[in-house]
């Protein structure tokens, strides 16, 4: 059923019983449309270098105090193979916009990982279409590129030197080239009204995303937006739940930024429409330097064996289980 902008905005504004009903409905639709499996995506943050200067992000190039790193390609391949041995069915390669990782270097990493029967997701920012094409030919399956905001004006204010239209061009190229495309927004970005957030969610439908990453804004003190308030946890959960209703069969991660606001953030999202988790498999020595927003407790990182076991038991108690398939977007 199509949703109007006004209905989306009403869902985002709900509180009390209406908010509880929204979460319950989203959980039911999730169960009906994508089932009880929770897909794990193993995240490797392969480079913290970034050519861009987004106002909200700790990896922005003017954050010169940050010690940057690149994981050497052979080490990335090794880490990916370890993750595959542990049972991960999707490997996500994420980085700032770093041209050191040339099309050829990334293609080599992809083809090595694709020797195993797993999916490869890339999250490497805006690149020329030829790079996307080269990586698709090397076997990449999915690409994550958040639009961050559907307003070209707000986009221009927060992304000096970048173009909203080029970002949409990248997303369209990716779709045409046959990637499963993930996009999304920061919830509670300074300057984002509720009306604009409703438009953001509507954009996900109009574009036809396969996956939507929606996480709250977390201020990073060493950025121009460092003194603005955090996004609101309930609003982020309502955005996820609403997205499950308007795009019933897509993949929806319980995003890491939720856990920066509450130790139960991702857990709540899994009960309000989300069906994906992205455990961070980046070795700690690197991960500590990949500070998009300030560090928080270890919940988002590689869970200890004991914690992981407890987590699986909690999932099982809810009738949920860790998926053993690749977990691509199965369009209804
Ligand atoms: N708070 C929340 N999310 C952020 N991102 C970048 N900076 C922040 C922040 N301060 C998100 C952006 C980017 C993704 C990798 O992280 O949406 O696409
Ligand atoms: Fe770079 Fe992405 Fe951070 Fe922007 S959000 S500064 S592109 S890593």
Short mmCIF file of C-alpha atoms in Angstrom, two decimals, residues 202-311:
data_model
loop_
_atom_site.label_atom_id
_atom_site.label_comp_id
_atom_site.label_asym_id
_atom_site.label_seq_id
_atom_site.Cartn_x
_atom_site.Cartn_y
_atom_site.Cartn_z
CA UNK A 202 9.90 8.73 0.79
CA UNK A 203 13.06 9.07 -1.32
CA UNK A 204 14.04 5.51 -0.33
CA UNK A 205 10.78 4.30 -1.90
CA UNK A 206 11.06 6.49 -5.00
CA UNK A 207 14.64 5.35 -5.66
CA UNK A 208 13.88 1.72 -4.82
CA UNK A 209 16.70 0.86 -2.41
CA UNK A 210 17.51 -2.75 -1.54
CA UNK A 211 18.77 -1.77 1.89
CA UNK A 212 18.41 1.28 4.12
CA UNK A 213 20.94 2.34 6.75
CA UNK A 214 19.35 4.76 9.22
CA UNK A 215 21.24 5.82 12.32
CA UNK A 216 21.09 8.75 14.74
CA UNK A 217 23.43 11.74 14.54
CA UNK A 218 26.22 11.51 17.13
CA UNK A 219 28.17 14.77 17.52
CA UNK A 220 31.93 14.46 17.17
CA UNK A 221 33.70 17.21 19.18
CA UNK A 222 36.42 17.75 16.57
CA UNK A 223 33.94 18.61 13.81
CA UNK A 224 32.01 21.80 12.96
CA UNK A 225 28.81 20.14 14.28
CA UNK A 226 30.46 19.01 17.52
CA UNK A 227 28.27 21.11 19.82
CA UNK A 228 24.91 20.15 18.30
CA UNK A 229 22.65 17.72 20.19
CA UNK A 230 22.61 13.98 19.41
CA UNK A 231 19.82 12.52 17.35
CA UNK A 232 16.94 11.05 19.33
CA UNK A 233 16.87 7.26 19.85
CA UNK A 234 13.09 6.97 19.64
CA UNK A 235 12.99 8.99 16.44
CA UNK A 236 15.67 6.77 14.88
CA UNK A 237 13.71 3.65 15.89
CA UNK A 238 10.50 5.16 14.48
CA UNK A 239 12.32 5.93 11.21
CA UNK A 240 13.47 2.29 10.98
CA UNK A 241 9.99 0.96 11.82
CA UNK A 242 8.33 3.29 9.30
CA UNK A 243 10.80 2.23 6.62
CA UNK A 244 9.87 -1.42 7.26
CA UNK A 245 6.22 -0.49 6.59
CA UNK A 246 6.85 1.48 3.40
CA UNK A 247 9.47 -0.95 2.01
CA UNK A 248 8.38 -4.27 3.53
CA UNK A 249 10.92 -6.64 1.93
CA UNK A 250 14.22 -4.70 2.07
CA UNK A 251 17.18 -5.38 4.34
CA UNK A 252 17.24 -3.05 7.34
CA UNK A 253 20.24 -3.03 9.64
CA UNK A 254 20.12 -2.25 13.33
CA UNK A 255 22.82 0.41 12.93
CA UNK A 256 25.82 0.79 15.20
CA UNK A 257 25.12 4.46 15.98
CA UNK A 258 21.96 3.34 17.86
CA UNK A 259 24.19 1.72 20.46
CA UNK A 260 25.98 5.03 21.02
CA UNK A 261 22.72 6.34 22.51
CA UNK A 262 21.66 3.28 24.51
CA UNK A 263 23.27 -0.12 25.21
CA UNK A 264 19.98 -1.62 23.98
CA UNK A 265 19.66 0.53 20.85
CA UNK A 266 20.35 -2.12 18.23
CA UNK A 267 18.41 -4.71 20.17
CA UNK A 268 15.35 -2.45 20.17
CA UNK A 269 15.76 -1.90 16.41
CA UNK A 270 15.75 -5.67 15.82
CA UNK A 271 12.30 -5.70 17.43
CA UNK A 272 11.05 -2.71 15.46
CA UNK A 273 11.64 -3.84 11.87
CA UNK A 274 15.39 -4.42 11.53
CA UNK A 275 16.77 -7.76 10.27
CA UNK A 276 20.52 -7.15 9.80
CA UNK A 277 23.52 -6.64 12.11
CA UNK A 278 26.98 -5.50 11.06
CA UNK A 279 29.53 -6.71 13.62
CA UNK A 280 32.77 -4.76 13.32
CA UNK A 281 35.62 -7.18 12.54
CA UNK A 282 38.29 -4.51 12.09
CA UNK A 283 41.29 -5.34 14.34
CA UNK A 284 41.17 -3.12 17.44
CA UNK A 285 44.44 -1.31 16.70
CA UNK A 286 42.83 0.06 13.51
CA UNK A 287 39.28 0.33 14.77
CA UNK A 288 40.30 2.74 17.52
CA UNK A 289 41.40 5.14 14.81
CA UNK A 290 38.21 4.86 12.71
CA UNK A 291 36.32 7.46 14.67
CA UNK A 292 33.39 8.61 12.59
CA UNK A 293 31.84 9.67 15.90
CA UNK A 294 33.17 9.33 19.46
CA UNK A 295 33.94 5.88 20.71
CA UNK A 296 31.51 4.14 22.98
CA UNK A 297 31.24 0.80 24.72
CA UNK A 298 32.32 -2.35 22.97
CA UNK A 299 28.81 -3.49 21.99
CA UNK A 300 29.33 -2.54 18.37
CA UNK A 301 32.67 -4.23 17.98
CA UNK A 302 33.69 -7.81 17.71
CA UNK A 303 31.66 -9.50 20.43
CA UNK A 304 33.60 -11.75 22.75
CA UNK A 305 32.76 -15.42 22.34
CA UNK A 306 30.76 -15.38 25.59
CA UNK A 307 28.87 -12.21 24.73
CA UNK A 308 28.12 -13.59 21.28
CA UNK A 309 26.73 -16.79 22.76
CA UNK A 310 24.52 -14.82 25.16
CA UNK A 311 23.37 -12.67 22.24
#
